[in-house]
mmCIF file of C-alpha atoms in Angstrom:
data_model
loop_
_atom_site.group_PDB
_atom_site.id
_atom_site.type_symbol
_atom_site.label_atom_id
_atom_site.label_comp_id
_atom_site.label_asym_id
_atom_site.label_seq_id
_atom_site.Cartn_x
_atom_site.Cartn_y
_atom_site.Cartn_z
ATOM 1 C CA UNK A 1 35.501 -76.520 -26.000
ATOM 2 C CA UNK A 2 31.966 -76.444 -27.554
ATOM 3 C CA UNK A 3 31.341 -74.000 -30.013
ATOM 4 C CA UNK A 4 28.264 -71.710 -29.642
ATOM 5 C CA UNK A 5 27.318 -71.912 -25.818
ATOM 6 C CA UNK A 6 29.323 -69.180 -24.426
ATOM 7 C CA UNK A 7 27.665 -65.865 -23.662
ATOM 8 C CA UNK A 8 29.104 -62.709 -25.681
ATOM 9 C CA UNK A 9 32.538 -61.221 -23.489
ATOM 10 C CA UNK A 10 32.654 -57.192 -24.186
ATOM 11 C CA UNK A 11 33.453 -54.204 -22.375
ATOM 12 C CA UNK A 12 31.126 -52.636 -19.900
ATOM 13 C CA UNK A 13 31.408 -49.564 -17.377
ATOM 14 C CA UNK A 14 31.674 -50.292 -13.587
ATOM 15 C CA UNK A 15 29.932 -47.196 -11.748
ATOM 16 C CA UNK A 16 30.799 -47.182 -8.039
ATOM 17 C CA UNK A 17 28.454 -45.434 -5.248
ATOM 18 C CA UNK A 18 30.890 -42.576 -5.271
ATOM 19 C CA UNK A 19 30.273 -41.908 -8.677
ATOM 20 C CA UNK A 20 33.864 -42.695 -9.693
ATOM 21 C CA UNK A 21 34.218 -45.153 -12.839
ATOM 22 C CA UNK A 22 36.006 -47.785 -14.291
ATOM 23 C CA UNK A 23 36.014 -50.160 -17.952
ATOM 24 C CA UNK A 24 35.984 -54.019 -17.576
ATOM 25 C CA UNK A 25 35.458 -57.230 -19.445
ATOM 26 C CA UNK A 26 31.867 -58.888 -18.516
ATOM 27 C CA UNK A 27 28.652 -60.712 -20.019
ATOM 28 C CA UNK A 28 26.537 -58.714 -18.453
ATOM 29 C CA UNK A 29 24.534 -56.380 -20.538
ATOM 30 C CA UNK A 30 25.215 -55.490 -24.156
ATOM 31 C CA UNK A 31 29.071 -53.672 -25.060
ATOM 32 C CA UNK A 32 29.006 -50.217 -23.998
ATOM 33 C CA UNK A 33 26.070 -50.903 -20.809
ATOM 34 C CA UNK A 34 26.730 -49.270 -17.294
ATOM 35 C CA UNK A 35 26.603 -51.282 -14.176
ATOM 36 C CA UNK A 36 25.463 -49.301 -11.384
ATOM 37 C CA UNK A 37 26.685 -50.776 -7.874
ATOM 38 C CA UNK A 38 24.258 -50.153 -4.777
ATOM 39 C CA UNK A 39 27.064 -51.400 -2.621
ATOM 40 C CA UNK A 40 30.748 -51.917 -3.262
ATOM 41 C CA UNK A 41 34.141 -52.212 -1.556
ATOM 42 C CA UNK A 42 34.530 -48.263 -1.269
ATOM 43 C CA UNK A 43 31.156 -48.846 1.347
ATOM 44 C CA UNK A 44 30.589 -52.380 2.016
ATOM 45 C CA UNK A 45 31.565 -52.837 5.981
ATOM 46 C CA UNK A 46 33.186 -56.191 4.806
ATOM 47 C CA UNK A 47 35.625 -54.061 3.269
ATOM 48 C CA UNK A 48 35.076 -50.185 5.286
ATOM 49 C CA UNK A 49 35.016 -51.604 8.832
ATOM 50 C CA UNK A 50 32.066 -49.489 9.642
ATOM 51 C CA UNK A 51 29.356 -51.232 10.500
ATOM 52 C CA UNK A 52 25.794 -49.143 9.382
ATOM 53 C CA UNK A 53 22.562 -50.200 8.050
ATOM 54 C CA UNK A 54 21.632 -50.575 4.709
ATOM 55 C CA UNK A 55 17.586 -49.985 4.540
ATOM 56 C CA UNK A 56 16.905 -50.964 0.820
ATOM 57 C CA UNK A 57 13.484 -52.544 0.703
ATOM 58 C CA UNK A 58 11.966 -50.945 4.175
ATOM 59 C CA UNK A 59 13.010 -54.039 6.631
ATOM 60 C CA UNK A 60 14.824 -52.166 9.541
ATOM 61 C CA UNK A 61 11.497 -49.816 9.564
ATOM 62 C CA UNK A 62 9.405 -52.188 9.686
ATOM 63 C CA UNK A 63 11.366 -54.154 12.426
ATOM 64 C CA UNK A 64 11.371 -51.332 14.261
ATOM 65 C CA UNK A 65 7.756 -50.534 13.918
ATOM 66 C CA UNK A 66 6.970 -53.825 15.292
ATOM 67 C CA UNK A 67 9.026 -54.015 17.645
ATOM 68 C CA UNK A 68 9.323 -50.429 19.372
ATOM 69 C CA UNK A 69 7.277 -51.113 22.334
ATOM 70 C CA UNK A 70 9.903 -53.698 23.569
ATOM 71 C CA UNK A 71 12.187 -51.774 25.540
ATOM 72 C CA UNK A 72 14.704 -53.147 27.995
ATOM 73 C CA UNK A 73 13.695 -51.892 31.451
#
């Protein structure tokens, strides 16, 4: 293995949408850093089976906006 090219390993915090928490090994960050998940297994309908829109940046509104006047007759 080279020496020097591999990013610093340390312990981070894993914070889930439910506000529940857990301590793993990662590069991200510095030691001691939070990750904050938007989406995860607990709500992800990969995982969840439930099937529901996630509106992050404004794109179902605006499809909807654009679209409204299309109704199926």
């Amino acid at each position: 293995m080279k020496q020097d090219i591999h990013p610093e390993y340390h312990e981070i915090t894993v914070q889930m949408t439910d506000g529940s928490e857990f301590k793993t090994r990662s590069t991200y960050g510095k030691a001691g850093d939070t990750l904050r998940l938007d989406i995860d297994p607990k709500t992800h309908p990969a995982w969840t089976g439930e099937h529901r829109l996630v509106d992050s940046g404004g794109q179902v509104a605006k499809f909807n906006k654009r679209f409204a006047g299309l109704g199926i007759k």
